[in-house]
Amino acid sequence: MTSAQRSNDNSTAPYQQPVDQVLAVLDTDAAFGLSKAEAQARLEKYGRNELAAEKPVPAWRKF
């Protein structure tokens, strides 16, 4: 298998692929990032980039 074939393999981790290929797959630009329209579309599709906060355990339950 040539390095070009390995780069096109979907099972290859992004950190093992050429930067240009990863940028193309992610549909973005290294210098400018996402366009406002693309950022808005991804926000609507995937939601905000945040972790769900766990409810804190009340102090009385810790005893």
N, CA, C and O of each residue as an XYZ file, in Angstrom:
252
protein
N       0.849     -1.165      0.000
C       0.000      0.000      0.000
C       0.898      1.233      0.000
O       1.846      1.316      0.781
N       0.599      2.184     -0.873
C       1.389      3.409     -0.933
C       0.903      4.393      0.118
O      -0.174      4.228      0.690
N       1.704      5.411      0.366
C       1.297      6.414      1.356
C       0.052      7.157      0.894
O      -0.754      7.574      1.726
N      -0.125      7.333     -0.415
C      -1.331      7.989     -0.928
C      -2.567      7.146     -0.639
O      -3.619      7.688     -0.302
N      -2.452      5.834     -0.767
C      -3.582      4.957     -0.474
C      -3.906      4.989      1.014
O      -5.078      4.998      1.393
N      -2.889      5.006      1.851
C      -3.128      5.074      3.296
C      -3.799      6.389      3.662
O      -4.662      6.410      4.540
N      -3.424      7.493      3.008
C      -4.010      8.795      3.306
C      -5.485      8.841      2.955
O      -6.254      9.560      3.594
N      -5.885      8.082      1.946
C      -7.278      8.076      1.529
C      -8.117      7.096      2.326
O      -9.338      7.073      2.172
N      -7.510      6.299      3.161
C      -8.219      5.318      3.970
C      -8.944      6.038      5.098
O      -8.316      6.766      5.868
N     -10.266      5.845      5.209
C     -11.057      6.523      6.235
C     -10.691      6.085      7.639
O     -11.014      6.788      8.596
N     -10.029      4.950      7.796
C      -9.669      4.482      9.123
C      -8.372      5.126      9.625
O      -7.990      4.935     10.779
N      -7.701      5.883      8.762
C      -6.477      6.561      9.165
C      -6.844      7.748     10.045
O      -7.696      8.560      9.683
N      -6.204      7.845     11.188
C      -6.481      8.936     12.121
C      -6.099     10.276     11.490
O      -5.127     10.345     10.738
N      -6.844     11.331     11.783
C      -6.542     12.642     11.186
C      -5.110     13.108     11.427
O      -4.517     13.746     10.557
N      -4.547     12.801     12.589
C      -3.182     13.258     12.860
C      -2.151     12.540     11.998
O      -0.994     12.957     11.941
N      -2.556     11.473     11.332
C      -1.650     10.742     10.452
C      -1.843     11.133      8.992
O      -1.133     10.629      8.122
N      -2.782     12.015      8.712
C      -3.077     12.430      7.348
C      -2.450     13.788      7.059
O      -2.172     14.555      7.981
N      -2.228     14.087      5.784
C      -1.715     15.412      5.426
C      -2.723     16.495      5.834
O      -3.933     16.275      5.787
N      -2.221     17.644      6.228
C      -3.074     18.740      6.691
C      -4.105     19.117      5.634
O      -5.280     19.298      5.951
N      -3.676     19.235      4.388
C      -4.600     19.632      3.328
C      -5.771     18.667      3.207
O      -6.898     19.085      2.943
N      -5.509     17.389      3.397
C      -6.572     16.394      3.295
C      -7.558     16.536      4.460
O      -8.770     16.453      4.259
N      -7.055     16.744      5.645
C      -7.928     16.910      6.812
C      -8.776     18.164      6.650
O      -9.973     18.145      6.937
N      -8.167     19.252      6.192
C      -8.920     20.486      5.973
C     -10.020     20.286      4.939
O     -11.121     20.815      5.090
N      -9.727     19.528      3.895
C     -10.732     19.270      2.865
C     -11.886     18.445      3.422
O     -13.049     18.725      3.131
N     -11.572     17.435      4.218
C     -12.617     16.597      4.813
C     -13.495     17.429      5.746
O     -14.712     17.247      5.784
N     -12.883     18.334      6.489
C     -13.626     19.175      7.431
C     -14.256     20.394      6.762
O     -14.968     21.162      7.409
N     -13.997     20.568      5.481
C     -14.545     21.675      4.703
C     -14.244     23.014      5.370
O     -15.146     23.804      5.650
N     -12.964     23.249      5.616
C     -12.535     24.488      6.258
C     -11.249     24.986      5.623
O     -10.695     24.328      4.743
N     -10.775     26.133      6.060
C      -9.577     26.755      5.528
C      -8.616     27.031      6.679
O      -9.031     27.538      7.721
N      -7.347     26.706      6.505
C      -6.369     26.873      7.585
C      -6.166     28.339      7.952
O      -5.933     28.650      9.120
N      -6.249     29.227      6.997
C      -5.995     30.641      7.260
C      -7.223     31.373      7.793
O      -7.099     32.274      8.622
N      -8.413     30.986      7.317
C      -9.612     31.754      7.644
C     -10.639     30.990      8.471
O     -11.598     31.590      8.959
N     -10.465     29.701      8.639
C     -11.431     28.913      9.409
C     -12.734     28.734      8.658
O     -12.754     28.710      7.428
N     -13.818     28.608      9.399
C     -15.134     28.427      8.795
C     -15.730     29.778      8.413
O     -15.473     30.795      9.058
N     -16.529     29.767      7.353
C     -17.280     30.977      7.035
C     -18.386     31.133      8.075
O     -18.729     30.170      8.761
N     -18.941     32.324      8.196
C     -20.023     32.537      9.161
C     -21.212     31.642      8.840
O     -21.856     31.113      9.746
N     -21.503     31.472      7.562
C     -22.631     30.628      7.162
C     -22.381     29.171      7.545
O     -23.285     28.496      8.039
N     -21.165     28.684      7.321
C     -20.840     27.296      7.662
C     -20.838     27.103      9.175
O     -21.301     26.074      9.668
N     -20.324     28.076      9.913
C     -20.330     27.984     11.374
C     -21.761     27.930     11.896
O     -22.059     27.149     12.800
N     -22.645     28.749     11.341
C     -24.046     28.753     11.760
C     -24.715     27.428     11.407
O     -25.484     26.893     12.205
N     -24.431     26.898     10.227
C     -25.020     25.620      9.812
C     -24.574     24.496     10.738
O     -25.385     23.646     11.107
N     -23.301     24.476     11.117
C     -22.805     23.433     12.016
C     -23.355     23.604     13.426
O     -23.602     22.616     14.118
N     -23.546     24.837     13.855
C     -24.140     25.091     15.161
C     -25.559     24.534     15.202
O     -25.959     23.912     16.187
N     -26.314     24.757     14.137
C     -27.679     24.239     14.073
C     -27.695     22.715     13.978
O     -28.567     22.064     14.553
N     -26.737     22.153     13.257
C     -26.703     20.703     13.064
C     -26.199     19.962     14.301
O     -26.786     18.957     14.702
N     -25.111     20.453     14.912
C     -24.453     19.731     16.000
C     -24.695     20.330     17.383
O     -24.448     19.667     18.390
N     -25.169     21.562     17.447
C     -25.378     22.219     18.732
C     -24.114     22.897     19.217
O     -23.079     22.879     18.550
N     -24.217     23.495     20.388
C     -23.083     24.216     20.971
C     -21.987     23.240     21.392
O     -22.257     22.087     21.726
N     -20.766     23.717     21.369
C     -19.611     22.915     21.750
C     -19.407     23.042     23.260
O     -18.514     23.748     23.727
N     -20.252     22.343     24.004
C     -20.147     22.411     25.456
C     -20.521     21.073     26.064
O     -21.275     20.293     25.483
N     -19.985     20.828     27.232
C     -20.289     19.602     27.962
C     -21.497     19.838     28.854
O     -21.689     20.934     29.379
N     -22.301     18.811     29.019
C     -23.435     18.910     29.927
C     -22.911     18.939     31.359
O     -22.089     18.108     31.747
N     -23.387     19.885     32.124
C     -22.947     20.006     33.517
C     -23.701     19.002     34.378
O     -24.915     18.841     34.251
N     -22.967     18.335     35.248
C     -23.606     17.408     36.185
C     -24.167     18.203     37.345
O     -23.588     19.200     37.775
N     -25.297     17.750     37.842
C     -25.882     18.415     39.000
C     -24.990     18.141     40.206
O     -24.582     17.002     40.432
N     -24.688     19.177     40.978
C     -23.834     18.961     42.155
C     -24.560     18.121     43.203
O     -25.782     18.187     43.336
N     -23.794     17.344     43.934
C     -24.348     16.521     45.015
C     -24.562     17.433     46.219
O     -23.628     18.104     46.658
N     -25.787     17.466     46.761
C     -26.024     18.313     47.931
C     -25.118     17.896     49.090
O     -24.765     16.726     49.238
N     -24.756     18.877     49.897
C     -23.855     18.627     51.022
C     -24.412     17.572     51.965
O     -23.651     16.761     52.494
N     -25.730     17.563     52.190
C     -26.316     16.611     53.132
C     -26.219     15.174     52.628
O     -26.254     14.240     53.429
N     -26.098     14.978     51.303
C     -25.986     13.619     50.757
C     -24.561     13.092     50.848
O     -24.339     11.887     50.732
N     -23.618     13.959     51.049
C     -22.221     13.544     51.139
C     -21.940     12.825     52.452
O     -20.926     12.139     52.586
N     -22.841     12.982     53.421
C     -22.641     12.343     54.729
C     -23.262     11.023     54.785
O     -23.188     10.350     55.813
